[in-house]
Structure formats: C-alpha cells, structure tokens
Amino acid sequence: MTSLANSMDWMKHLLTTGEHPDVHFLVGDGDEKEILPAHKHILMNTSDVFEAMFRFDSQNGKSENASANCPVVEVPDIEPTTFKLMLKYIYVADFSELNGENAMAVLYAAKKYNIPALVDRSLQIPISELGNVFMAYAYACFFRIEDDFLEINQKIFCVLLDLDRLLLSNEFEIWKIALRWADEKCRQNGIYECSSDNRRSVLGPALFKIRFPNMLEEDFSKFVVPSGLLTMEEVLGVYQFNSHPNLSLRGVPELYSLKFPSHGRISDWNTAKRNGRGTLALEIEKVSEFAGKSVGGYRFSDTVYINGLAWKIKAEIREGTAADDEKKYLGFFLWYERTKYEKPLNCLFSATFRIVSEKSETENSIGTLCDYNNQMNSSWGFGNFISFEEMVNPINGYYNREEDKVTLAIDVMTVDEPKMDKFILGQSKATGTLLMEIEKASEFAREVFGSDRKSETVHINGLPWKILAKIQTKNGSVDNEKWLGIYLSCGAPEKDLHWRCCVRSAIFQIINRKNGAENSTVGTLCDRVFDNNSTNRGFPNFISFVELMDPEKGFYTKCEDKVTLTIDVITVDEPKMDKFIWDQSKATGTLLMDIEKVSGFAMEILESERQSETVQIKGLPWKIWAEINQRKESSDNNEKWLGIYLWCDMPREDKNWSCKCSAILRIVSQMADYRREFSDQFFDNKSNSWGYDNFISFSELMDQSKALVNQNEDKLTLAIDFTVNEANTELKPLEFQWHGRVSDWIIANANWGTTENKNS
C-alpha cells in the first residue's frame, strides 16, 4: 500500500487514482458521458443527500456479497467537468478551479446534493467575473434560481445593458428580460400593479440602454409599442431611424430624435456555453381557425438558443405545387432569427422535423435535413410538409380534436464550421470515390418529400465533395410516388465566390447486395461544371422507392435495413484554350465517338450520357452528345431510347454568336449505317444543340441482326457529318474561357423523325 504523509494526501490520492471505489457515477448525457469512481462514506460525510442514497447500502455493508457490488448511479443532468469540481471540493476542499465560467453549473450541482459550503462559495463569485450575466440568467432560469439574478440593483443592470458582447444578441429577448426584472422590482417595492408607468419608473435609465432600433420592426410594432412603455416621441424616433432613406445621414438631428443606442451587439462566443443540441416545439392552437386563413398565414414558436444562435419554428400555410392541386399544405421551417445589424454567423446544422402523433401506435410524420449552412439563409425546411387534409385526419393521430391543436417539433444538432484550407485546382488527386450507407432505409423511405441524407466529405482536387440523397417526386407524376434523387454535391464555402471545377465524369451507383456490383443501378454524367451557383449535379429521379425497397431487386435487405450509394469522380482542371479564330476556310467537319461497354451503358438510368471530344469548325467547339431517353408518347415506360445531338459547346456568357448547320447523324455499322439528318437549323446562345431524343430504341440498337453494335468489342460508334453556314461574321476573335457543359436542358417536341433543340 502506498505510504502517504497525512489524511489530506490520502484523500488526494483517492481522488486522483480512484482506488478501491464502492460506487460509480455515470455522469453526462448523449455522447459526453463519463464514469467517475467514488467512495460512499466520504460522500455521506459531506452531503445528507448522499447519506440518504447510500444509507441502506451502509447498513447491509457487512453482508457477504456487499463488497462485490459496485453500483452505478446515473447523473444525466450534470456535466462530467462540473461533477469533478464538486468531488474535488468534497475530497480536498479545493475551490481553485471555481470561476465565472463554471460557477452556475457548480451551484446547480451543490444545490442538488445539498452541499451548503459549495453553494455559498459559488454565489460569492463576483458578477464582474461572470463576464456575461445574461448567460448566468439563462442558467438561472434553467436551474430555477431566478431570484438570485433579480436581486441585482438598477446600477448594475445598466452596466450589463451597456455591454456589446452578450450571450443574447437578440434585442427583443433582452427587452423581455428587462420586463421580467422590472416586474420583480415592482413586487419587491410593494407595487403590485405592473403598469407601463410603474415599469418605466423602476427601469429608469436602464430603459435607455435597450437598443430598440436593433429589433425586428415586426416585434417592435407588435409587442413594444402596445406595451405603452415608450412615449409617442420615443416610438416615432425609432420608426424615423429605421425608415431614413439615407443611412449616411443617420446621426443628423431629426424631427424626432432617437433616444436609444443603435449599435449592434455580438453573441459572446468566447464565454457562452456551446450547447450544440436542442429541441424546438410549437403547439398550433385553434388549428381549424389557422387552416381557414389564406395562403401565407403563419405561426412562430418561442425562441430557443442553440450554440448561441436564436432559432424558431415557423409554420406557414402554403399552396400545392401542381396546377390542379387545390389543397392547402403546411410549410414547416427552421428559422434562424438574425437581427438586421447582426453579422451572419457560420454554423452547420442537421435537423429532424416532426409532427408529433397523439396516438402511441402511430408514427410521427418526419422529415430530415443534413449539413446545411446558416450563413446565407434565414430559414430551411419543407414548403409542403403535409396537407392540412392529411394532418387533421383522425386516423393519423396528429390532430387533437378536443383541444383543436397540433404539435410540431424540430430536433437540431449544430456543429462548428470546419476550417478548410484554401483549395488549389490542379492538385495531384483528381479522382476519388464517395460512399454512403443510408442506415434505417425503411424509416428514410417514409419521410416527407425533400428529406435528405449526406455522406462524409471526400476531398478531390482540393474541393470537399459529398453524396446528397434526397426524396423527390417525378415531374409530371400525379400519384405522389417517391423517388430517390442522388447528387454529387460540392461543399465549398458559400463565401468563396471565385471557384469552379469541371467534373469530367461521375458514375453513380446503388450497390446490388444480392446479385453483386455488376448488377448495380448505374447513371453517368459527363463534363459538368460546379461553381458557387451550381453546387449539386445528379439525377432527381434515380430510382423509385418502390423498386429500391423491393427485396427481390437486391438493393435493400431487411436484416441490414440499409442502402449503399457510391459515386466515382474524375475532375479536370480548367483547360486553357487558344483564342478562337474565325476561319472561313473550314466550314465542314466530322465528329466521331466510340461508346465503350455499350451493353453496360444500355443498363444505366434515364438521362445518363456520353460526350465526344471537341472538334473546332468555324472557330466554334462542337461535340456529339448521346443520352438515354424515354419516348414521350410510348405506353411502355421501361423502353429506353438513344438520343443523339450535335452540340456547340460555347459558354452561356458568350451571346454574340450564331450560325446555321446541316448535319447527318450516323450509327456506324458493319453493314449499312443507321442515319438521320437535319438541314439549316439555327444555333445560338439559346439554341446550341439539335438532334433526336428518340434516334433509335435500345432494343433495336442491340439487335444483333442489325449489326449496329460491335459485339466482339461491345462498342458503338457514332458519327456526325456537318456543315456550318451563315455564320455570324461579327463575331470577333476572343479569349475563350471554357465553362464545360450548359446545365438544365429542357427536352421538348420529341417527335419521331423530327429534330429536337435541347434548349427550346
């Protein structure tokens, strides 16, 4: 046994080593739990709460099995660091680590376990050391010790309101705290009528420390003005300040002078406790009345602070997206309440949206958003979360008919914004594979339209890439069938506007767990440009959930309840191309493209594509573009067609060019070429591709008797012979900046035997 000089050394030894414990405390909640060893008799000598907890164990301590038992006591409401500070006092009476940052948390623990000396010492921390009394107030509200805060006098309250750095940068919330303080002072002074005059009297100079101009005008008009706390002249001064047309003239004497400070506050991130999780709730009362309001009506929840930011639920009445849909829908949003003078704070968050069911056997209606950034926007959510008709249906259990009420909830988890090195296009790693396993796929399939999942980040060419999987509807569909949209998503910071990257190819797959990777569902995109305005590229209708969740297909197994997605990415640096020279001598040319592994291409999903290399004719860049399509008038939705187009790959920004083209589009055959043609079609910035959506069906293309596909090499060869006429001779030589393919094509007028403009 270790030799120690005195009992204090021995107590320190027990505290630091945890030797011979007879009880363990599982302290903390969520992912921050920690097991701490302790000794019952030491605790019992300090606290009557611990004595009551362990008295029975002490009385039976001589039993044969008592020494073998080491119970675990769960303490979810105290953080491990706070519990350690309390143990440090109990064992060795050490207050050295008690300070303004942890005093309120230690005070809560000391009150819970009734340790009077530790309570007194926690309350002796000077307010000046707390640094942020509004943080203390927030703790106080939670710990039910509001009276300790309300004891401060008017002078100290004025000092606090003068601070620019507070946990609560929302001035409306600060105003509500001031009212709470004023009402308590009225009560303490024997004034039991909390009228506007009495409140104004006890606030005194503190009233003029509140920064009313920083409030949202809606909150100021709806709550502050009707309270009667301000005079008409003071109200007009705030309105005049907010409506002044020339910001540079603020501070010049006006008809109604501003009586209140107007400079903004900053959330104190250095001293604020960063609680990264939280739940918001909104009870929509009088639902029948709310549902009868016109489109645009809304309700807000109370504010909840998570990671120092003010969050609310916004419920809004929305109309359906389809032209023939006359139903009303509930729009369900997470609202970041930033004041107009508050600088945007960067924070990533994930959120689960729920309509809480009143029936235990009925599941909540759920939607999920993952890894969204609050820097640029103020609200995120679902425009058509659920129809009011479905929401009030008694079968679903969402609507409490007796109380005429529906309860909404959002579970929010925020994370600090990762600090990323500046990306450098041209890094050696230009390829990569992203992988995502959608866990609990059956639950995800039941979530609402717009719900999503995101993979972990993979850096390729210095940029952060993710897989984005999203529940979507199919354009033109009227049965509300759910489809899985899969996208390649670039997560470069929104504030970095000057970045762009071309993805040469991206192969999307859903892994087939039953029949192997060779039977996976595949889609391919080529030459897609990503920049600040185009961060997601992919397939909105990759596969229907009916097919995805069918165990016979092999993409999903009930025992694992997950789906695996992959995207193989090849990026290229922006090529530097020479100036275009309007060469009148070369007006004709031929484009060739070999589609390798054509049998695999035929199995890919709709909108998968291949593109040829570029050929310069008349100084313009031309390509073949081949795409898997569906024939619009066909009754067979499973029949695939090959679309072939002549495409002029000029940047969308370059608008001063035009020409006419005649072309022969061919499938090069070992027997006779399969061909179609068009004449004198007009090409310009808005109509830069012409061809056939339904050039040939894949069933005919793969027919061995046609000899269109080289069966030995599994290869298809396409060719386009074309002539450029009536070129716009006003086009001057220019420095061409390559922008990759033009996005968001609209396929129209897909008639057999006619050409289609992909941009019409």
mmCIF file with all atom_site columns, C-alpha atoms in Angstrom, residues 602-760:
data_model
loop_
_atom_site.group_PDB
_atom_site.id
_atom_site.type_symbol
_atom_site.label_atom_id
_atom_site.label_alt_id
_atom_site.label_comp_id
_atom_site.label_asym_id
_atom_site.label_entity_id
_atom_site.label_seq_id
_atom_site.pdbx_PDB_ins_code
_atom_site.Cartn_x
_atom_site.Cartn_y
_atom_site.Cartn_z
_atom_site.occupancy
_atom_site.B_iso_or_equiv
_atom_site.pdbx_formal_charge
_atom_site.auth_seq_id
_atom_site.auth_comp_id
_atom_site.auth_asym_id
_atom_site.auth_atom_id
_atom_site.pdbx_PDB_model_num
ATOM 1   C CA . ALA A 1 602 ? -27.823 0.475  -72.063 1.00 0.00 ? 602 ALA A CA 1
ATOM 2   C CA . MET A 1 603 ? -28.486 -0.650 -68.487 1.00 0.00 ? 603 MET A CA 1
ATOM 3   C CA . GLU A 1 604 ? -27.932 2.804  -66.983 1.00 0.00 ? 604 GLU A CA 1
ATOM 4   C CA . ILE A 1 605 ? -30.772 5.052  -65.873 1.00 0.00 ? 605 ILE A CA 1
ATOM 5   C CA . LEU A 1 606 ? -32.549 7.768  -67.859 1.00 0.00 ? 606 LEU A CA 1
ATOM 6   C CA . GLU A 1 607 ? -30.506 10.908 -68.595 1.00 0.00 ? 607 GLU A CA 1
ATOM 7   C CA . SER A 1 608 ? -27.184 9.058  -68.380 1.00 0.00 ? 608 SER A CA 1
ATOM 8   C CA . GLU A 1 609 ? -24.926 10.417 -71.083 1.00 0.00 ? 609 GLU A CA 1
ATOM 9   C CA . ARG A 1 610 ? -21.696 10.238 -73.065 1.00 0.00 ? 610 ARG A CA 1
ATOM 10  C CA . GLN A 1 611 ? -19.852 13.037 -74.914 1.00 0.00 ? 611 GLN A CA 1
ATOM 11  C CA . SER A 1 612 ? -17.212 13.070 -77.613 1.00 0.00 ? 612 SER A CA 1
ATOM 12  C CA . GLU A 1 613 ? -14.003 15.044 -77.815 1.00 0.00 ? 613 GLU A CA 1
ATOM 13  C CA . THR A 1 614 ? -14.236 18.589 -79.217 1.00 0.00 ? 614 THR A CA 1
ATOM 14  C CA . VAL A 1 615 ? -13.719 19.465 -82.906 1.00 0.00 ? 615 VAL A CA 1
ATOM 15  C CA . GLN A 1 616 ? -13.246 23.103 -83.981 1.00 0.00 ? 616 GLN A CA 1
ATOM 16  C CA . ILE A 1 617 ? -15.308 24.146 -87.038 1.00 0.00 ? 617 ILE A CA 1
ATOM 17  C CA . LYS A 1 618 ? -15.632 27.832 -87.913 1.00 0.00 ? 618 LYS A CA 1
ATOM 18  C CA . GLY A 1 619 ? -13.742 28.522 -84.721 1.00 0.00 ? 619 GLY A CA 1
ATOM 19  C CA . LEU A 1 620 ? -16.565 27.053 -82.607 1.00 0.00 ? 620 LEU A CA 1
ATOM 20  C CA . PRO A 1 621 ? -16.295 23.962 -80.357 1.00 0.00 ? 621 PRO A CA 1
ATOM 21  C CA . TRP A 1 622 ? -18.544 21.057 -81.463 1.00 0.00 ? 622 TRP A CA 1
ATOM 22  C CA . LYS A 1 623 ? -19.316 17.730 -79.787 1.00 0.00 ? 623 LYS A CA 1
ATOM 23  C CA . ILE A 1 624 ? -21.534 14.679 -80.076 1.00 0.00 ? 624 ILE A CA 1
ATOM 24  C CA . TRP A 1 625 ? -23.842 14.291 -77.120 1.00 0.00 ? 625 TRP A CA 1
ATOM 25  C CA . ALA A 1 626 ? -25.544 10.897 -76.563 1.00 0.00 ? 626 ALA A CA 1
ATOM 26  C CA . GLU A 1 627 ? -28.175 10.412 -73.855 1.00 0.00 ? 627 GLU A CA 1
ATOM 27  C CA . ILE A 1 628 ? -30.570 7.740  -72.623 1.00 0.00 ? 628 ILE A CA 1
ATOM 28  C CA . ASN A 1 629 ? -34.165 8.971  -73.041 1.00 0.00 ? 629 ASN A CA 1
ATOM 29  C CA . GLN A 1 630 ? -37.743 7.796  -72.892 1.00 0.00 ? 630 GLN A CA 1
ATOM 30  C CA . ARG A 1 631 ? -40.195 8.191  -75.748 1.00 0.00 ? 631 ARG A CA 1
ATOM 31  C CA . LYS A 1 632 ? -42.930 10.520 -74.543 1.00 0.00 ? 632 LYS A CA 1
ATOM 32  C CA . GLU A 1 633 ? -45.826 9.015  -76.439 1.00 0.00 ? 633 GLU A CA 1
ATOM 33  C CA . SER A 1 634 ? -44.799 5.423  -75.677 1.00 0.00 ? 634 SER A CA 1
ATOM 34  C CA . SER A 1 635 ? -47.024 3.312  -73.425 1.00 0.00 ? 635 SER A CA 1
ATOM 35  C CA . ASP A 1 636 ? -44.003 1.267  -72.330 1.00 0.00 ? 636 ASP A CA 1
ATOM 36  C CA . ASN A 1 637 ? -42.292 3.265  -69.582 1.00 0.00 ? 637 ASN A CA 1
ATOM 37  C CA . ASN A 1 638 ? -39.452 0.741  -69.408 1.00 0.00 ? 638 ASN A CA 1
ATOM 38  C CA . GLU A 1 639 ? -38.390 1.128  -73.054 1.00 0.00 ? 639 GLU A CA 1
ATOM 39  C CA . LYS A 1 640 ? -35.211 3.156  -73.451 1.00 0.00 ? 640 LYS A CA 1
ATOM 40  C CA . TRP A 1 641 ? -34.188 5.215  -76.461 1.00 0.00 ? 641 TRP A CA 1
ATOM 41  C CA . LEU A 1 642 ? -30.851 6.626  -77.528 1.00 0.00 ? 642 LEU A CA 1
ATOM 42  C CA . GLY A 1 643 ? -30.832 10.382 -78.093 1.00 0.00 ? 643 GLY A CA 1
ATOM 43  C CA . ILE A 1 644 ? -28.087 11.840 -80.325 1.00 0.00 ? 644 ILE A CA 1
ATOM 44  C CA . TYR A 1 645 ? -27.357 15.566 -80.711 1.00 0.00 ? 645 TYR A CA 1
ATOM 45  C CA . LEU A 1 646 ? -24.932 17.953 -82.364 1.00 0.00 ? 646 LEU A CA 1
ATOM 46  C CA . TRP A 1 647 ? -23.858 20.329 -79.605 1.00 0.00 ? 647 TRP A CA 1
ATOM 47  C CA . CYS A 1 648 ? -21.995 23.637 -79.809 1.00 0.00 ? 648 CYS A CA 1
ATOM 48  C CA . ASP A 1 649 ? -20.124 23.955 -76.524 1.00 0.00 ? 649 ASP A CA 1
ATOM 49  C CA . MET A 1 650 ? -19.918 27.745 -76.359 1.00 0.00 ? 650 MET A CA 1
ATOM 50  C CA . PRO A 1 651 ? -20.126 29.320 -72.888 1.00 0.00 ? 651 PRO A CA 1
ATOM 51  C CA . ARG A 1 652 ? -23.542 30.642 -71.924 1.00 0.00 ? 652 ARG A CA 1
ATOM 52  C CA . GLU A 1 653 ? -21.937 34.012 -71.161 1.00 0.00 ? 653 GLU A CA 1
ATOM 53  C CA . ASP A 1 654 ? -20.901 34.471 -74.815 1.00 0.00 ? 654 ASP A CA 1
ATOM 54  C CA . LYS A 1 655 ? -24.092 35.625 -76.533 1.00 0.00 ? 655 LYS A CA 1
ATOM 55  C CA . ASN A 1 656 ? -22.827 37.278 -79.734 1.00 0.00 ? 656 ASN A CA 1
ATOM 56  C CA . TRP A 1 657 ? -22.564 34.255 -81.961 1.00 0.00 ? 657 TRP A CA 1
ATOM 57  C CA . SER A 1 658 ? -24.896 32.362 -84.281 1.00 0.00 ? 658 SER A CA 1
ATOM 58  C CA . CYS A 1 659 ? -24.835 30.089 -87.313 1.00 0.00 ? 659 CYS A CA 1
ATOM 59  C CA . LYS A 1 660 ? -26.892 27.582 -89.280 1.00 0.00 ? 660 LYS A CA 1
ATOM 60  C CA . CYS A 1 661 ? -25.963 23.931 -89.535 1.00 0.00 ? 661 CYS A CA 1
ATOM 61  C CA . SER A 1 662 ? -26.911 20.965 -91.652 1.00 0.00 ? 662 SER A CA 1
ATOM 62  C CA . ALA A 1 663 ? -25.916 17.562 -90.330 1.00 0.00 ? 663 ALA A CA 1
ATOM 63  C CA . ILE A 1 664 ? -26.094 13.831 -90.936 1.00 0.00 ? 664 ILE A CA 1
ATOM 64  C CA . LEU A 1 665 ? -26.188 11.826 -87.695 1.00 0.00 ? 665 LEU A CA 1
ATOM 65  C CA . ARG A 1 666 ? -24.997 8.224  -88.103 1.00 0.00 ? 666 ARG A CA 1
ATOM 66  C CA . ILE A 1 667 ? -24.527 4.996  -86.229 1.00 0.00 ? 667 ILE A CA 1
ATOM 67  C CA . VAL A 1 668 ? -21.546 3.457  -87.994 1.00 0.00 ? 668 VAL A CA 1
ATOM 68  C CA . SER A 1 669 ? -22.483 -0.125 -88.836 1.00 0.00 ? 669 SER A CA 1
ATOM 69  C CA . GLN A 1 670 ? -20.597 -3.129 -90.105 1.00 0.00 ? 670 GLN A CA 1
ATOM 70  C CA . MET A 1 671 ? -23.349 -3.385 -92.733 1.00 0.00 ? 671 MET A CA 1
ATOM 71  C CA . ALA A 1 672 ? -25.307 -0.190 -93.518 1.00 0.00 ? 672 ALA A CA 1
ATOM 72  C CA . ASP A 1 673 ? -25.151 2.946  -91.376 1.00 0.00 ? 673 ASP A CA 1
ATOM 73  C CA . TYR A 1 674 ? -28.272 3.914  -89.449 1.00 0.00 ? 674 TYR A CA 1
ATOM 74  C CA . ARG A 1 675 ? -28.759 7.626  -90.161 1.00 0.00 ? 675 ARG A CA 1
ATOM 75  C CA . ARG A 1 676 ? -30.938 10.682 -89.695 1.00 0.00 ? 676 ARG A CA 1
ATOM 76  C CA . GLU A 1 677 ? -30.342 14.255 -90.731 1.00 0.00 ? 677 GLU A CA 1
ATOM 77  C CA . PHE A 1 678 ? -31.465 17.851 -90.388 1.00 0.00 ? 678 PHE A CA 1
ATOM 78  C CA . SER A 1 679 ? -30.946 20.972 -92.510 1.00 0.00 ? 679 SER A CA 1
ATOM 79  C CA . ASP A 1 680 ? -30.383 24.662 -91.789 1.00 0.00 ? 680 ASP A CA 1
ATOM 80  C CA . GLN A 1 681 ? -31.089 24.526 -88.079 1.00 0.00 ? 681 GLN A CA 1
ATOM 81  C CA . PHE A 1 682 ? -30.276 27.761 -86.248 1.00 0.00 ? 682 PHE A CA 1
ATOM 82  C CA . PHE A 1 683 ? -27.664 27.640 -83.464 1.00 0.00 ? 683 PHE A CA 1
ATOM 83  C CA . ASP A 1 684 ? -27.032 30.462 -80.994 1.00 0.00 ? 684 ASP A CA 1
ATOM 84  C CA . ASN A 1 685 ? -26.620 31.036 -77.263 1.00 0.00 ? 685 ASN A CA 1
ATOM 85  C CA . LYS A 1 686 ? -30.189 29.896 -76.527 1.00 0.00 ? 686 LYS A CA 1
ATOM 86  C CA . SER A 1 687 ? -30.342 27.052 -79.076 1.00 0.00 ? 687 SER A CA 1
ATOM 87  C CA . ASN A 1 688 ? -26.948 25.410 -79.032 1.00 0.00 ? 688 ASN A CA 1
ATOM 88  C CA . SER A 1 689 ? -27.862 21.754 -79.660 1.00 0.00 ? 689 SER A CA 1
ATOM 89  C CA . TRP A 1 690 ? -30.014 19.944 -82.210 1.00 0.00 ? 690 TRP A CA 1
ATOM 90  C CA . GLY A 1 691 ? -30.710 16.273 -82.728 1.00 0.00 ? 691 GLY A CA 1
ATOM 91  C CA . TYR A 1 692 ? -33.104 13.444 -81.927 1.00 0.00 ? 692 TYR A CA 1
ATOM 92  C CA . ASP A 1 693 ? -34.429 12.495 -78.496 1.00 0.00 ? 693 ASP A CA 1
ATOM 93  C CA . ASN A 1 694 ? -35.561 9.157  -79.955 1.00 0.00 ? 694 ASN A CA 1
ATOM 94  C CA . PHE A 1 695 ? -32.866 8.405  -82.512 1.00 0.00 ? 695 PHE A CA 1
ATOM 95  C CA . ILE A 1 696 ? -33.234 4.635  -82.055 1.00 0.00 ? 696 ILE A CA 1
ATOM 96  C CA . SER A 1 697 ? -34.622 2.333  -79.378 1.00 0.00 ? 697 SER A CA 1
ATOM 97  C CA . PHE A 1 698 ? -32.100 0.308  -77.421 1.00 0.00 ? 698 PHE A CA 1
ATOM 98  C CA . SER A 1 699 ? -33.970 -2.889 -78.271 1.00 0.00 ? 699 SER A CA 1
ATOM 99  C CA . GLU A 1 700 ? -33.355 -2.202 -81.967 1.00 0.00 ? 700 GLU A CA 1
ATOM 100 C CA . LEU A 1 701 ? -29.841 -0.915 -81.340 1.00 0.00 ? 701 LEU A CA 1
ATOM 101 C CA . MET A 1 702 ? -28.776 -4.094 -79.527 1.00 0.00 ? 702 MET A CA 1
ATOM 102 C CA . ASP A 1 703 ? -30.407 -6.395 -82.104 1.00 0.00 ? 703 ASP A CA 1
ATOM 103 C CA . GLN A 1 704 ? -27.519 -8.489 -83.429 1.00 0.00 ? 704 GLN A CA 1
ATOM 104 C CA . SER A 1 705 ? -29.147 -8.807 -86.846 1.00 0.00 ? 705 SER A CA 1
ATOM 105 C CA . LYS A 1 706 ? -28.815 -5.026 -87.331 1.00 0.00 ? 706 LYS A CA 1
ATOM 106 C CA . ALA A 1 707 ? -25.030 -5.194 -86.729 1.00 0.00 ? 707 ALA A CA 1
ATOM 107 C CA . LEU A 1 708 ? -25.063 -1.683 -85.244 1.00 0.00 ? 708 LEU A CA 1
ATOM 108 C CA . VAL A 1 709 ? -23.007 -2.720 -82.224 1.00 0.00 ? 709 VAL A CA 1
ATOM 109 C CA . ASN A 1 710 ? -19.629 -4.407 -82.470 1.00 0.00 ? 710 ASN A CA 1
ATOM 110 C CA . GLN A 1 711 ? -20.480 -7.438 -80.367 1.00 0.00 ? 711 GLN A CA 1
ATOM 111 C CA . ASN A 1 712 ? -16.875 -8.615 -80.032 1.00 0.00 ? 712 ASN A CA 1
ATOM 112 C CA . GLU A 1 713 ? -15.689 -5.282 -78.590 1.00 0.00 ? 713 GLU A CA 1
ATOM 113 C CA . ASP A 1 714 ? -19.044 -4.286 -77.028 1.00 0.00 ? 714 ASP A CA 1
ATOM 114 C CA . LYS A 1 715 ? -18.683 -0.908 -78.727 1.00 0.00 ? 715 LYS A CA 1
ATOM 115 C CA . LEU A 1 716 ? -20.954 1.545  -80.552 1.00 0.00 ? 716 LEU A CA 1
ATOM 116 C CA . THR A 1 717 ? -19.562 4.152  -82.957 1.00 0.00 ? 717 THR A CA 1
ATOM 117 C CA . LEU A 1 718 ? -21.445 7.395  -83.618 1.00 0.00 ? 718 LEU A CA 1
ATOM 118 C CA . ALA A 1 719 ? -20.600 9.973  -86.278 1.00 0.00 ? 719 ALA A CA 1
ATOM 119 C CA . ILE A 1 720 ? -21.944 13.377 -87.294 1.00 0.00 ? 720 ILE A CA 1
ATOM 120 C CA . ASP A 1 721 ? -21.028 14.954 -90.643 1.00 0.00 ? 721 ASP A CA 1
ATOM 121 C CA . PHE A 1 722 ? -21.993 18.618 -90.582 1.00 0.00 ? 722 PHE A CA 1
ATOM 122 C CA . THR A 1 723 ? -21.618 21.935 -92.337 1.00 0.00 ? 723 THR A CA 1
ATOM 123 C CA . VAL A 1 724 ? -21.700 25.378 -90.757 1.00 0.00 ? 724 VAL A CA 1
ATOM 124 C CA . ASN A 1 725 ? -23.493 28.018 -92.864 1.00 0.00 ? 725 ASN A CA 1
ATOM 125 C CA . GLU A 1 726 ? -24.441 31.685 -92.462 1.00 0.00 ? 726 GLU A CA 1
ATOM 126 C CA . ALA A 1 727 ? -22.026 32.233 -89.635 1.00 0.00 ? 727 ALA A CA 1
ATOM 127 C CA . ASN A 1 728 ? -22.247 35.469 -87.694 1.00 0.00 ? 728 ASN A CA 1
ATOM 128 C CA . THR A 1 729 ? -19.246 37.287 -89.169 1.00 0.00 ? 729 THR A CA 1
ATOM 129 C CA . GLU A 1 730 ? -19.470 39.983 -86.493 1.00 0.00 ? 730 GLU A CA 1
ATOM 130 C CA . LEU A 1 731 ? -18.020 37.540 -84.003 1.00 0.00 ? 731 LEU A CA 1
ATOM 131 C CA . LYS A 1 732 ? -14.542 38.828 -83.201 1.00 0.00 ? 732 LYS A CA 1
ATOM 132 C CA . PRO A 1 733 ? -11.571 36.802 -82.031 1.00 0.00 ? 733 PRO A CA 1
ATOM 133 C CA . LEU A 1 734 ? -11.917 36.366 -78.280 1.00 0.00 ? 734 LEU A CA 1
ATOM 134 C CA . GLU A 1 735 ? -10.256 34.769 -75.329 1.00 0.00 ? 735 GLU A CA 1
ATOM 135 C CA . PHE A 1 736 ? -12.407 31.682 -74.710 1.00 0.00 ? 736 PHE A CA 1
ATOM 136 C CA . GLN A 1 737 ? -12.866 30.675 -71.103 1.00 0.00 ? 737 GLN A CA 1
ATOM 137 C CA . TRP A 1 738 ? -14.077 27.111 -71.014 1.00 0.00 ? 738 TRP A CA 1
ATOM 138 C CA . HIS A 1 739 ? -17.160 26.556 -68.848 1.00 0.00 ? 739 HIS A CA 1
ATOM 139 C CA . GLY A 1 740 ? -17.996 22.918 -69.550 1.00 0.00 ? 740 GLY A CA 1
ATOM 140 C CA . ARG A 1 741 ? -21.486 21.798 -70.405 1.00 0.00 ? 741 ARG A CA 1
ATOM 141 C CA . VAL A 1 742 ? -24.522 24.020 -70.123 1.00 0.00 ? 742 VAL A CA 1
ATOM 142 C CA . SER A 1 743 ? -26.831 22.734 -67.414 1.00 0.00 ? 743 SER A CA 1
ATOM 143 C CA . ASP A 1 744 ? -30.568 22.330 -67.021 1.00 0.00 ? 744 ASP A CA 1
ATOM 144 C CA . TRP A 1 745 ? -31.511 21.286 -70.518 1.00 0.00 ? 745 TRP A CA 1
ATOM 145 C CA . ILE A 1 746 ? -35.216 21.220 -71.324 1.00 0.00 ? 746 ILE A CA 1
ATOM 146 C CA . ILE A 1 747 ? -36.173 18.456 -73.733 1.00 0.00 ? 747 ILE A CA 1
ATOM 147 C CA . ALA A 1 748 ? -39.170 19.464 -75.835 1.00 0.00 ? 748 ALA A CA 1
ATOM 148 C CA . ASN A 1 749 ? -41.007 18.481 -79.032 1.00 0.00 ? 749 ASN A CA 1
ATOM 149 C CA . ALA A 1 750 ? -39.680 14.923 -79.034 1.00 0.00 ? 750 ALA A CA 1
ATOM 150 C CA . ASN A 1 751 ? -41.474 13.668 -82.163 1.00 0.00 ? 751 ASN A CA 1
ATOM 151 C CA . TRP A 1 752 ? -40.341 10.729 -84.238 1.00 0.00 ? 752 TRP A CA 1
ATOM 152 C CA . GLY A 1 753 ? -38.500 11.766 -87.360 1.00 0.00 ? 753 GLY A CA 1
ATOM 153 C CA . THR A 1 754 ? -38.014 15.396 -86.313 1.00 0.00 ? 754 THR A CA 1
ATOM 154 C CA . THR A 1 755 ? -35.101 17.183 -84.724 1.00 0.00 ? 755 THR A CA 1
ATOM 155 C CA . GLU A 1 756 ? -35.139 18.492 -81.178 1.00 0.00 ? 756 GLU A CA 1
ATOM 156 C CA . ASN A 1 757 ? -33.498 21.574 -79.790 1.00 0.00 ? 757 ASN A CA 1
ATOM 157 C CA . LYS A 1 758 ? -32.299 20.678 -76.296 1.00 0.00 ? 758 LYS A CA 1
ATOM 158 C CA . ASN A 1 759 ? -32.766 24.301 -75.183 1.00 0.00 ? 759 ASN A CA 1
ATOM 159 C CA . SER A 1 760 ? -36.176 25.127 -76.606 1.00 0.00 ? 760 SER A CA 1
#
